PDB file of C-alpha atoms in Angstrom:
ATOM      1  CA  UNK F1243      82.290 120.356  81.734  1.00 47.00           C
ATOM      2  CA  UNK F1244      84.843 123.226  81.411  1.00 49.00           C
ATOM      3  CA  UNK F1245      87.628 122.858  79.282  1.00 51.00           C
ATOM      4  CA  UNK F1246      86.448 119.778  77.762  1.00 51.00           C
ATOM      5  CA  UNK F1247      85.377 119.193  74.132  1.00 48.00           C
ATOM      6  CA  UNK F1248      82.615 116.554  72.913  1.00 49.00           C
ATOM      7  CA  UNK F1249      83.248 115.089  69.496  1.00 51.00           C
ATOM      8  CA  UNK F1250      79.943 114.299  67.653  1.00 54.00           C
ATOM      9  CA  UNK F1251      81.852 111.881  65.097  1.00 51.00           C
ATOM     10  CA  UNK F1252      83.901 109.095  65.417  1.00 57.00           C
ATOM     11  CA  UNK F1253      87.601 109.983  64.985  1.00 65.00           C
ATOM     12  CA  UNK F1254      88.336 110.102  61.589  1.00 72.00           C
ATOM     13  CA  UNK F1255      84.702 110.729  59.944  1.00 78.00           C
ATOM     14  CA  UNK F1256      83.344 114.070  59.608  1.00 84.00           C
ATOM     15  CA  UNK F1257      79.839 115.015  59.741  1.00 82.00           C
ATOM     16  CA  UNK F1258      80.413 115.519  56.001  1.00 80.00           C
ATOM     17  CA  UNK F1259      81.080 112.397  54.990  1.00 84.00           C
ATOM     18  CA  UNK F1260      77.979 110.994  57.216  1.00 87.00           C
ATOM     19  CA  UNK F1261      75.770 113.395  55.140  1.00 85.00           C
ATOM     20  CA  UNK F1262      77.820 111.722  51.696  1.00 84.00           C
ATOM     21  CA  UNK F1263      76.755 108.032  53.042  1.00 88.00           C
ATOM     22  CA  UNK F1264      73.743 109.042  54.120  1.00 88.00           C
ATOM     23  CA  UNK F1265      72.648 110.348  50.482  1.00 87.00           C
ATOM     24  CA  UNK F1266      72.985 107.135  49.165  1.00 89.00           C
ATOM     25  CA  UNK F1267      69.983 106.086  50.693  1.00 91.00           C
ATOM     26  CA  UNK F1268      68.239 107.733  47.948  1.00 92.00           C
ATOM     27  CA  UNK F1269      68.638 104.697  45.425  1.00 94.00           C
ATOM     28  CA  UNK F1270      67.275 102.523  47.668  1.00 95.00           C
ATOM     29  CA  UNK F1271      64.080 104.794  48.413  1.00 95.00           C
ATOM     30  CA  UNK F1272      63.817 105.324  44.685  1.00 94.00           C
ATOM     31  CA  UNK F1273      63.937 102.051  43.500  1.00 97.00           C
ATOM     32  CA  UNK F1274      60.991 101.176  46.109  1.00 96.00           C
ATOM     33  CA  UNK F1275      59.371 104.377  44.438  1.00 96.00           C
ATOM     34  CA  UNK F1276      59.418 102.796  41.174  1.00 97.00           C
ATOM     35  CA  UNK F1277      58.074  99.884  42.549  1.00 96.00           C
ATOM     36  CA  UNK F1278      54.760 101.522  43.663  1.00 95.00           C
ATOM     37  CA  UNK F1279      54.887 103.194  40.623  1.00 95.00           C
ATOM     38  CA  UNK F1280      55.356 100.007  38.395  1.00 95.00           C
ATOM     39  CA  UNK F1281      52.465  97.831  40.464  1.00 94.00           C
ATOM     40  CA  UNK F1282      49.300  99.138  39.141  1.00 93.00           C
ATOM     41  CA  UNK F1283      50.323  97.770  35.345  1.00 92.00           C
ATOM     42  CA  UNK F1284      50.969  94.459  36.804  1.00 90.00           C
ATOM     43  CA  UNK F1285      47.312  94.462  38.774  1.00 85.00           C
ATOM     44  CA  UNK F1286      45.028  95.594  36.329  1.00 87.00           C
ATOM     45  CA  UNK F1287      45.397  99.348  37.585  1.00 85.00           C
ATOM     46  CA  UNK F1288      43.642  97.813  40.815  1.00 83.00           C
ATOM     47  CA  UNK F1289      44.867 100.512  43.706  1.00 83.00           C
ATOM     48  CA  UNK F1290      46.234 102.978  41.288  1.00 91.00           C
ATOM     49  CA  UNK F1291      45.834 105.876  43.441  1.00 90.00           C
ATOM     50  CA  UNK F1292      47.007 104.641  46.528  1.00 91.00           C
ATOM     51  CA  UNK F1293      50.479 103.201  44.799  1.00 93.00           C
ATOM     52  CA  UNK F1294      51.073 106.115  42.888  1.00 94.00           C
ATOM     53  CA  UNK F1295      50.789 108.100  46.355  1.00 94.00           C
ATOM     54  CA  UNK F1296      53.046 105.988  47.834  1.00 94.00           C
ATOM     55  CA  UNK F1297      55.486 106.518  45.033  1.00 95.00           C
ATOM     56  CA  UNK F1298      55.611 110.142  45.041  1.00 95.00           C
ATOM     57  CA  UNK F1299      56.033 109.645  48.877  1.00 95.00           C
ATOM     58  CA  UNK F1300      59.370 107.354  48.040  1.00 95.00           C
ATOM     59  CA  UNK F1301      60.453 109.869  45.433  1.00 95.00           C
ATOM     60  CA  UNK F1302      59.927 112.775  47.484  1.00 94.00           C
ATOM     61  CA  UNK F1303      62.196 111.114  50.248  1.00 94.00           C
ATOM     62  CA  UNK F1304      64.706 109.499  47.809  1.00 94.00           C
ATOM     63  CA  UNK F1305      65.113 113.229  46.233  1.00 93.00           C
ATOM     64  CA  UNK F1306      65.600 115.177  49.388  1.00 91.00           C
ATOM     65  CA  UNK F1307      67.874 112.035  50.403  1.00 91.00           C
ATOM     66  CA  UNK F1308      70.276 113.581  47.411  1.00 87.00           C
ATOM     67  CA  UNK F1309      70.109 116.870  48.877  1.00 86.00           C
ATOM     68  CA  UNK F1310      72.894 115.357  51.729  1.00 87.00           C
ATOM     69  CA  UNK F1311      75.884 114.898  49.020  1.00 84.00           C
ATOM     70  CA  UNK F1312      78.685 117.169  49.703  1.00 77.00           C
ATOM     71  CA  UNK F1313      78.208 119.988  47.504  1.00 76.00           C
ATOM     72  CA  UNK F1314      82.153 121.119  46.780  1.00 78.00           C
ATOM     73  CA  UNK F1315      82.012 117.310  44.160  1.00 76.00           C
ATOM     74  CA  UNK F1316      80.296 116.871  41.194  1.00 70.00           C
ATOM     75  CA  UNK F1317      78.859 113.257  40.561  1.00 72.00           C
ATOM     76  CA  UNK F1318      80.152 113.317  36.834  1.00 77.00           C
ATOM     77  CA  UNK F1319      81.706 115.115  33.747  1.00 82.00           C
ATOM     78  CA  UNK F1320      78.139 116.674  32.637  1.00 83.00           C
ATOM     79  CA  UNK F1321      77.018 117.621  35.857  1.00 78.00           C
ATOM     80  CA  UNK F1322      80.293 119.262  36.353  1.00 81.00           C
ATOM     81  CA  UNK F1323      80.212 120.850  32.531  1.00 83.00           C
ATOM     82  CA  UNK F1324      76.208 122.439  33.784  1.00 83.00           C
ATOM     83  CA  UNK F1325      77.610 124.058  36.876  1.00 83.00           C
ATOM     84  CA  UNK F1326      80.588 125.562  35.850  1.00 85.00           C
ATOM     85  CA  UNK F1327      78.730 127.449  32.889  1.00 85.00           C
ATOM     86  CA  UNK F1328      77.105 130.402  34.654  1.00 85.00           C
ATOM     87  CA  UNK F1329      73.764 130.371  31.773  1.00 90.00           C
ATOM     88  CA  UNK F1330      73.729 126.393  32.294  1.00 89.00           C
ATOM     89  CA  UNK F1331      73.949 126.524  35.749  1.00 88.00           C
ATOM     90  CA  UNK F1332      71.470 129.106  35.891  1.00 90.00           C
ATOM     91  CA  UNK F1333      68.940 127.222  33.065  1.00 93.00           C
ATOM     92  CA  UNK F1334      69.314 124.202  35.339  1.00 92.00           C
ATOM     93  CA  UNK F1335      67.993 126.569  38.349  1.00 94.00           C
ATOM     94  CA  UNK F1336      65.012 127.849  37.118  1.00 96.00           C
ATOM     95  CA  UNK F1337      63.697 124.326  35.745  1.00 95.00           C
ATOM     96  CA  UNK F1338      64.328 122.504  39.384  1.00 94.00           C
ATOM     97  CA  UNK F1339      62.304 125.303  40.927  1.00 95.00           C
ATOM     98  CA  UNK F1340      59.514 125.209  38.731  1.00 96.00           C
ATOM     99  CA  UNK F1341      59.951 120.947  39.184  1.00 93.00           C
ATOM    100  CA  UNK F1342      59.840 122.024  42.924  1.00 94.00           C
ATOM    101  CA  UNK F1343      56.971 124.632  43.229  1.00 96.00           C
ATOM    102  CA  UNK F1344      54.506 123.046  40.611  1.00 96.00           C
ATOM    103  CA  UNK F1345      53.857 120.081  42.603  1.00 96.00           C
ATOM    104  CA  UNK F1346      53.564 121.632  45.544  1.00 96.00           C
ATOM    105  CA  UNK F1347      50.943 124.334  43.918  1.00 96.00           C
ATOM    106  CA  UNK F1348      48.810 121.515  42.369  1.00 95.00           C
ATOM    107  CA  UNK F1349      49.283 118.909  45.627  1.00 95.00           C
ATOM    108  CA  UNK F1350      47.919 121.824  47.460  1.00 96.00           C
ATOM    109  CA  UNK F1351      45.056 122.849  45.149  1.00 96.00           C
ATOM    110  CA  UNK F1352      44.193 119.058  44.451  1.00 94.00           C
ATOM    111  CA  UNK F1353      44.223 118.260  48.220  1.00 93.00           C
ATOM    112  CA  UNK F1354      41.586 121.573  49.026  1.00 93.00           C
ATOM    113  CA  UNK F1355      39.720 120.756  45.567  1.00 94.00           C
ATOM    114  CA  UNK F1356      39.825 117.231  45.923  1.00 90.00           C
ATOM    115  CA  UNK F1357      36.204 115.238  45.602  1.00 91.00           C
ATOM    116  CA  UNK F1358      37.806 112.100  47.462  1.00 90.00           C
ATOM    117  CA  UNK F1359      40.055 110.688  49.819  1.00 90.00           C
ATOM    118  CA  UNK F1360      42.014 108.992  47.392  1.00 88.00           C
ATOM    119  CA  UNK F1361      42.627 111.696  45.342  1.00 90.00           C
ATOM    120  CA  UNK F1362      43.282 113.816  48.313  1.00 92.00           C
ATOM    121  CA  UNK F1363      46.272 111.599  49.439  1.00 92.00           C
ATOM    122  CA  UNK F1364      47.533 111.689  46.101  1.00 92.00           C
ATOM    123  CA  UNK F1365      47.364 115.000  45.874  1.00 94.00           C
ATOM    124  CA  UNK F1366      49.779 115.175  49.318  1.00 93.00           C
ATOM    125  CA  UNK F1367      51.802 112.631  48.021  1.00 94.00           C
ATOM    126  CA  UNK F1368      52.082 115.596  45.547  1.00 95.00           C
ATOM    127  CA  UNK F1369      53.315 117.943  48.106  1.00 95.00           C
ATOM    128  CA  UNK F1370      55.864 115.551  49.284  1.00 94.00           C
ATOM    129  CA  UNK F1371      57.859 115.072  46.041  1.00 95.00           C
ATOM    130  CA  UNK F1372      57.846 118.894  45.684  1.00 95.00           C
ATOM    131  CA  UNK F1373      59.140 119.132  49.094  1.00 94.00           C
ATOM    132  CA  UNK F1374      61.960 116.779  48.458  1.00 93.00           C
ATOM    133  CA  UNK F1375      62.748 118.793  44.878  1.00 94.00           C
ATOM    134  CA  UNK F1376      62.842 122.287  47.385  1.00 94.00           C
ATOM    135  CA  UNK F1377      65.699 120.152  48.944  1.00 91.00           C
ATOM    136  CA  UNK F1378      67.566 119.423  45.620  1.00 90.00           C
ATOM    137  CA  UNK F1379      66.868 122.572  44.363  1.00 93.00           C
ATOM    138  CA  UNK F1380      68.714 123.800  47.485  1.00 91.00           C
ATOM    139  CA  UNK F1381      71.789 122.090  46.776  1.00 88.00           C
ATOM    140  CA  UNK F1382      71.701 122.897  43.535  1.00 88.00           C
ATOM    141  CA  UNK F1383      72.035 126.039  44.282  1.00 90.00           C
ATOM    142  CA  UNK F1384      75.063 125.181  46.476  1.00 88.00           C
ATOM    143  CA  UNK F1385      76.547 122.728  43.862  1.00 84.00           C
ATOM    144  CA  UNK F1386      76.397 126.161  41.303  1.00 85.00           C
ATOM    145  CA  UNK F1387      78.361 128.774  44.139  1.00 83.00           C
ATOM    146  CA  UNK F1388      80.888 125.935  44.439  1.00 79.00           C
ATOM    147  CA  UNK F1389      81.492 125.246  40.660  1.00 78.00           C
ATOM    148  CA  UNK F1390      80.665 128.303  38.675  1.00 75.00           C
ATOM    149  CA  UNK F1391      83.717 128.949  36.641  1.00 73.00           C
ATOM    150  CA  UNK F1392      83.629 132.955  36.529  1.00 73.00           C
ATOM    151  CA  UNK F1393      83.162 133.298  40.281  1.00 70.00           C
ATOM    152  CA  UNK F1394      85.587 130.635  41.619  1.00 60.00           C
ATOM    153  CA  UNK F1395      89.749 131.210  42.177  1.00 51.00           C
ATOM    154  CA  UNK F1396      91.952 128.444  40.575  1.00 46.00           C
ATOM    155  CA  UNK F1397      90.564 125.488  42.343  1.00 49.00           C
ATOM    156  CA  UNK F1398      90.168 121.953  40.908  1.00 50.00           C
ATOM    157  CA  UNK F1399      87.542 120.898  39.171  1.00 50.00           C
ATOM    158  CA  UNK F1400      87.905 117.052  39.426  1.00 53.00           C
ATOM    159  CA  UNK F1401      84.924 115.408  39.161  1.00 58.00           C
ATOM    160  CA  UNK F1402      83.876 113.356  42.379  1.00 55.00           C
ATOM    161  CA  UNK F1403      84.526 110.040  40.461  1.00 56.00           C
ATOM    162  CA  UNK F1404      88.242 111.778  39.319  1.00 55.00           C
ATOM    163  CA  UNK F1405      89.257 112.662  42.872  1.00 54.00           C
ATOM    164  CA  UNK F1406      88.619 109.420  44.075  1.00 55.00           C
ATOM    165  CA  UNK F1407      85.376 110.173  46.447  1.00 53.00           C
TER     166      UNK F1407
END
């Protein structure tokens, strides 16, 4: 195929705002995350375990759903207000990653220390929310290079809602 080009999008969308559509599946995934969580107060804490793995399994996927929202918008005023403030922005950074790695460290050390099976999966289910917090951390990170008001040129800094998005 010389000389020809293969579009991966339909004319007009942009793999960008595929990603943007595609993060919305996150409420969704949540709200069946709460769910789980919500269900062992309405059974007498019957299945506790299992639920509340399956719930960190829906949050860990409806968290690293978020991580697909184009990173050059904020979502609202106060989002935009923490990553335009370089100590903010940088506050914000430090307390995803320890919301990232501290599941992961005590998913891991609960699955290897783990007397049973139950508490084994929940312990994975663990790992999987941290795993989707890695990929919000990550575009936090992005969200701060794009909006940090000491490193940035004269660009607007309308909020997603603002520009219309």
């Amino acid at each position: 195929m010389s000389g020809v080009s293969v579009q991966a999008t339909a004319p007009g969308i942009n793999a960008r705002q595929v990603f943007q559509w595609l993060s919305y599946l996150q409420y969704p995934a949540l709200l069946v995350a709460f769910g789980y969580a919500a269900r062992p107060l309405f059974n007498g804490m019957d299945g506790m375990l299992d639920a509340y793995n399956s719930a960190l399994l829906y949050a860990g996927v409806g968290v690293g759903m978020s991580s697909l929202q184009d990173t050059r918008k904020t979502q609202n005023t106060m989002s935009r207000k923490v990553w335009e403030d370089p100590r903010k922005g940088g506050v914000m950074l430090w307390v995803l990653a320890i919301q990232a790695l501290l599941p992961i460290v005590l998913g891991l050390l609960g699955a290897a220390l783990a007397s049973s099976t139950a508490l084994a999966q929940l312990a994975l289910g663990l790992v999987a929310f941290g795993l989707g917090m890695i990929g919000l951390l990550k575009t936090a990170i992005e969200m701060r290079e794009h909006h940090r008001l000491d490193k940035k040129s004269l660009r607007s800094t309308a909020t997603a809602l603002e520009a219309g998005a």
